[in-house]
mmCIF file of C-alpha atoms in Angstrom:
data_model
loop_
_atom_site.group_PDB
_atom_site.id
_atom_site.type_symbol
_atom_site.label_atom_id
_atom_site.label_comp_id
_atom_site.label_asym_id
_atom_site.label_seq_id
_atom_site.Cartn_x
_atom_site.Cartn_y
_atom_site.Cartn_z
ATOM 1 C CA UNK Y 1 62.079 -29.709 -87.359
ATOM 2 C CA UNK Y 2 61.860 -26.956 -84.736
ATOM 3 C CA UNK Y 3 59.414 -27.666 -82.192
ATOM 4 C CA UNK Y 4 57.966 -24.482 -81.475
ATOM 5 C CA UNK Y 5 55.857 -24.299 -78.270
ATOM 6 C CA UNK Y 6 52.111 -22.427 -78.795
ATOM 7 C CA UNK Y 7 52.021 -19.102 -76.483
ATOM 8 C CA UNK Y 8 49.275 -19.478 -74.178
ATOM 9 C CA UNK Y 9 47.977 -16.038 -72.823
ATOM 10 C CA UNK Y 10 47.961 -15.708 -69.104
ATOM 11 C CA UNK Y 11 44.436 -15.392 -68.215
ATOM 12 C CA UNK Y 12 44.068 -14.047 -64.736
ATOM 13 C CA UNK Y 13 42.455 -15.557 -62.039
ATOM 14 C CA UNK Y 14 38.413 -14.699 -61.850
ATOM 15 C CA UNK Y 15 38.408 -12.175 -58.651
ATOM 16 C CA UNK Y 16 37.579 -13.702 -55.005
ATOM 17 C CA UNK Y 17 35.156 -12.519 -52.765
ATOM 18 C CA UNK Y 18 37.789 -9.908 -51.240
ATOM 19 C CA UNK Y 19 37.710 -8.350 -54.636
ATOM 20 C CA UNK Y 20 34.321 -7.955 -54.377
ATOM 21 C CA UNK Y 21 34.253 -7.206 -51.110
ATOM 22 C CA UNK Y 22 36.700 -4.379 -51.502
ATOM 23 C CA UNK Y 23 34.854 -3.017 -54.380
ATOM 24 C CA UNK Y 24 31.477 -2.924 -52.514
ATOM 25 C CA UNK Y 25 32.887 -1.165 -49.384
ATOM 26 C CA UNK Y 26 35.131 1.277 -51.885
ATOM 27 C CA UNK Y 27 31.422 1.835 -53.595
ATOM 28 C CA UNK Y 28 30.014 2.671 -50.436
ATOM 29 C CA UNK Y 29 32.686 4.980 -48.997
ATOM 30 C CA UNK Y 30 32.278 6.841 -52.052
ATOM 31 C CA UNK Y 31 28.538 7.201 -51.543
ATOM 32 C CA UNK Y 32 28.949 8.239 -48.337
ATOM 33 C CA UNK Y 33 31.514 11.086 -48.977
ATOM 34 C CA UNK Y 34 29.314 12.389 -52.272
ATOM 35 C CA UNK Y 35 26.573 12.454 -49.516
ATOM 36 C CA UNK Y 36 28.704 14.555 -47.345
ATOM 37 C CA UNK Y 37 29.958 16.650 -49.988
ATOM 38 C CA UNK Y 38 26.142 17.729 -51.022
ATOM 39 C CA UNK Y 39 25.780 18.717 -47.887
ATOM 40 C CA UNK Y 40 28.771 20.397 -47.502
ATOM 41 C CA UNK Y 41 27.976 22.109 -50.264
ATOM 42 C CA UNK Y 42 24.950 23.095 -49.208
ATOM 43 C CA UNK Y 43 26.010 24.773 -45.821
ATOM 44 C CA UNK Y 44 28.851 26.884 -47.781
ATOM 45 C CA UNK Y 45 26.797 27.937 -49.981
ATOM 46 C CA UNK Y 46 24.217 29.009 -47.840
ATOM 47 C CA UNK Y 47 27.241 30.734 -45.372
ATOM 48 C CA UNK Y 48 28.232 33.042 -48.660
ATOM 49 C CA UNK Y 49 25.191 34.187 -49.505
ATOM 50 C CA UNK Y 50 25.157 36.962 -47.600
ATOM 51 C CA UNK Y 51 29.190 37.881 -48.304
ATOM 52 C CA UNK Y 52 28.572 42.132 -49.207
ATOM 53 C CA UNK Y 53 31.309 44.361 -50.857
ATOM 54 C CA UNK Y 54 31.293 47.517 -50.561
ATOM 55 C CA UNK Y 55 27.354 47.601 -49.108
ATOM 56 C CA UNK Y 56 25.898 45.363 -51.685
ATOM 57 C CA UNK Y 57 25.758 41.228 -51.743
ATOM 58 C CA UNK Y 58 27.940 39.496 -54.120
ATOM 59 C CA UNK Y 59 27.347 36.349 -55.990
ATOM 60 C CA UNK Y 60 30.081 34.291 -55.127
ATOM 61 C CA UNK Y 61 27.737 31.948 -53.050
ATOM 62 C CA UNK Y 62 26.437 31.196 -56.864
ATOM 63 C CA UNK Y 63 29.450 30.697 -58.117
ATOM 64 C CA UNK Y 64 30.515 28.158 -55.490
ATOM 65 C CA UNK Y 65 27.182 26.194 -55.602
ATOM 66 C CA UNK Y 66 27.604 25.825 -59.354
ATOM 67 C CA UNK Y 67 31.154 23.850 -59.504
ATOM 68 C CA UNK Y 68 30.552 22.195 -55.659
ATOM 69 C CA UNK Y 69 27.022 20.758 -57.275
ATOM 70 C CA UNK Y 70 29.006 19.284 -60.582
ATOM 71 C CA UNK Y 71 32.384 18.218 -58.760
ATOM 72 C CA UNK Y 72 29.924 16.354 -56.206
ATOM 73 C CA UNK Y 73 27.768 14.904 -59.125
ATOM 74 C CA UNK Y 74 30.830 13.722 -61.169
ATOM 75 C CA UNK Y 75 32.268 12.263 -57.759
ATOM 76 C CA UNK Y 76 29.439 10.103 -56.674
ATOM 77 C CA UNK Y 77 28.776 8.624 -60.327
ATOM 78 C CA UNK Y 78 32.694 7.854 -60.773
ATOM 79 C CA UNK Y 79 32.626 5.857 -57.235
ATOM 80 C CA UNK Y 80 29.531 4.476 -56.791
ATOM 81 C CA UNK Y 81 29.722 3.718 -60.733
ATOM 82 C CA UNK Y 82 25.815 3.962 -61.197
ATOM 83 C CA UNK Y 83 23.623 6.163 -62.660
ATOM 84 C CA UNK Y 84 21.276 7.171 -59.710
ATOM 85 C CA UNK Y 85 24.584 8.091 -57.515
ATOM 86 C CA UNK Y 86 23.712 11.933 -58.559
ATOM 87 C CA UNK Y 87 21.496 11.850 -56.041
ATOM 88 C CA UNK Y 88 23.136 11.291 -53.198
ATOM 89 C CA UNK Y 89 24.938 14.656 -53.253
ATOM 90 C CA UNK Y 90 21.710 16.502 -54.537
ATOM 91 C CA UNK Y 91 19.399 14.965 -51.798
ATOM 92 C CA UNK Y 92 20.698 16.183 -49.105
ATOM 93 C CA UNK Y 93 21.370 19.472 -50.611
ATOM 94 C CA UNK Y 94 17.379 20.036 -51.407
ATOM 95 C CA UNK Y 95 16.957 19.072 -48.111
ATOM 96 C CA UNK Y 96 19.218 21.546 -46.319
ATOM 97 C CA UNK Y 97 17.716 24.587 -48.824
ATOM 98 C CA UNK Y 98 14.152 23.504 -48.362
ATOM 99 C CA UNK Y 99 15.123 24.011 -44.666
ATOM 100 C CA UNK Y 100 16.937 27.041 -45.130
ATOM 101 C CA UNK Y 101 14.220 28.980 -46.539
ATOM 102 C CA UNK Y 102 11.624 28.145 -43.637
ATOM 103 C CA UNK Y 103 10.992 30.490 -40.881
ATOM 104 C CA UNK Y 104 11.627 28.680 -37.647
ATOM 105 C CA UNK Y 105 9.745 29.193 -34.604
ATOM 106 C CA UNK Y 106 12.154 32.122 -33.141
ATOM 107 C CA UNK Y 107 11.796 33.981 -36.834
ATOM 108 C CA UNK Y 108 15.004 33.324 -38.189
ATOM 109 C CA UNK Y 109 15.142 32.441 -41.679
ATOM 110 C CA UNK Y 110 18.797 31.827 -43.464
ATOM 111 C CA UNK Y 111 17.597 32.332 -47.067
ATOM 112 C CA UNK Y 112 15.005 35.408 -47.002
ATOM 113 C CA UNK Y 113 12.743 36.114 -50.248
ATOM 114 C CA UNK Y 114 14.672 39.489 -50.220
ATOM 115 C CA UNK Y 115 18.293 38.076 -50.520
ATOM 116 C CA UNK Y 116 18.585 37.706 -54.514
ATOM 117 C CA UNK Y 117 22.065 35.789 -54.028
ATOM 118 C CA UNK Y 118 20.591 32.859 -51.646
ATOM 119 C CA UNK Y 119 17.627 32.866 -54.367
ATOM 120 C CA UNK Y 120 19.854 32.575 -57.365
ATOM 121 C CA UNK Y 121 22.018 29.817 -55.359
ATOM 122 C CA UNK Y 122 18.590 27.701 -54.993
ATOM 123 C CA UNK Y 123 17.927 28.263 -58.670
ATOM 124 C CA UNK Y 124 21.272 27.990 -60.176
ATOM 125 C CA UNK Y 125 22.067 24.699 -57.512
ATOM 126 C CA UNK Y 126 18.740 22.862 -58.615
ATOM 127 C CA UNK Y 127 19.711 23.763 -62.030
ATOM 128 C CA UNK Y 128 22.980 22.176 -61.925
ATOM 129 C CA UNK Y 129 22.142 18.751 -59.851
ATOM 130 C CA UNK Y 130 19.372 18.394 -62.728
ATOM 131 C CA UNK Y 131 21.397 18.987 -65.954
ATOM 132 C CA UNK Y 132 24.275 16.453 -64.284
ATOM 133 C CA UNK Y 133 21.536 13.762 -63.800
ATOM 134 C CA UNK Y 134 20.503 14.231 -67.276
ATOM 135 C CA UNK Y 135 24.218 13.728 -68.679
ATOM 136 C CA UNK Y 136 24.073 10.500 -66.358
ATOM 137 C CA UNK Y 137 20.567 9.630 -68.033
ATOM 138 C CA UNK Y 138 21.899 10.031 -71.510
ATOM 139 C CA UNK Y 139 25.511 8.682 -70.951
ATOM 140 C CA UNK Y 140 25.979 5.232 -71.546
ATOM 141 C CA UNK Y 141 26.904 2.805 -68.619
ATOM 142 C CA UNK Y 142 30.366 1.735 -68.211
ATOM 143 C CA UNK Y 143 31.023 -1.712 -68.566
ATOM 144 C CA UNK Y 144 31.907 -3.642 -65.553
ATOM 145 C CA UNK Y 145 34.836 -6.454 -65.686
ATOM 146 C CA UNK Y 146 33.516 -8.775 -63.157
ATOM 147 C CA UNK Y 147 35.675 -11.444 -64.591
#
């Protein structure tokens, strides 16, 4: 009779602690850029918004907050790997358009109630960061192999 030996399946080794570690501080790098991205996209947007052709202001400040808002939103939930990580773009980009369209003490003001673009960017940017937190809300979570 053959002796035939039972396959045993290789089962890898649960993950150390520089796993772990690696995962935490690729987590947090990720935060961090998403983070700088919403502000990033925040100060280009708020740069275009007064782009003119031909005498009259174009949109393309719109445009640019729109797919900067969801890249930036996709980007921090796909590193940080949690639900809440829309924020971290979208916070600092409320914060840099509530500032924006406050007079300061010299009377400048970079989003004025007369410039329909850098109004339509608030909207259309608000908009955006809210509809990708409520595809995050309604997504399920992604299981985690912790080992």
């Amino acid at each position: 009779m053959p002796v035939v030996e039972e396959e045993t399946a290789a089962v890898p080794p649960p993950p150390g602690w520089t796993a772990h570690l690696l995962d935490v501080v690729l987590r947090v790098v990720g935060g961090l850029v998403a983070v700088v991205g919403g502000v990033l996209t925040a100060v280009i947007g708020l740069l275009l918004s007064t782009v003119r052709a031909g005498g009259q202001l174009v949109g393309v400040s719109v445009v640019v907050t729109i797919l900067g808002a969801v890249a930036v939103s996709w980007f921090a939930y796909a590193t940080v790997g949690r639900k809440w990580a829309v924020a971290l773009p979208a916070l600092p980009w409320f914060v840099l358009m509530a500032v924006a369209a406050v007079r300061t003490a010299e009377g400048d003001l970079l989003v004025a109630g007369d410039n329909w673009v850098g109004l339509a960017m608030i909207t259309t940017g608000a908009m955006t960061f809210a509809v990708m937190a409520f595809r995050q809300m309604l997504s399920p979570q992604p299981r985690r192999h912790d080992g």
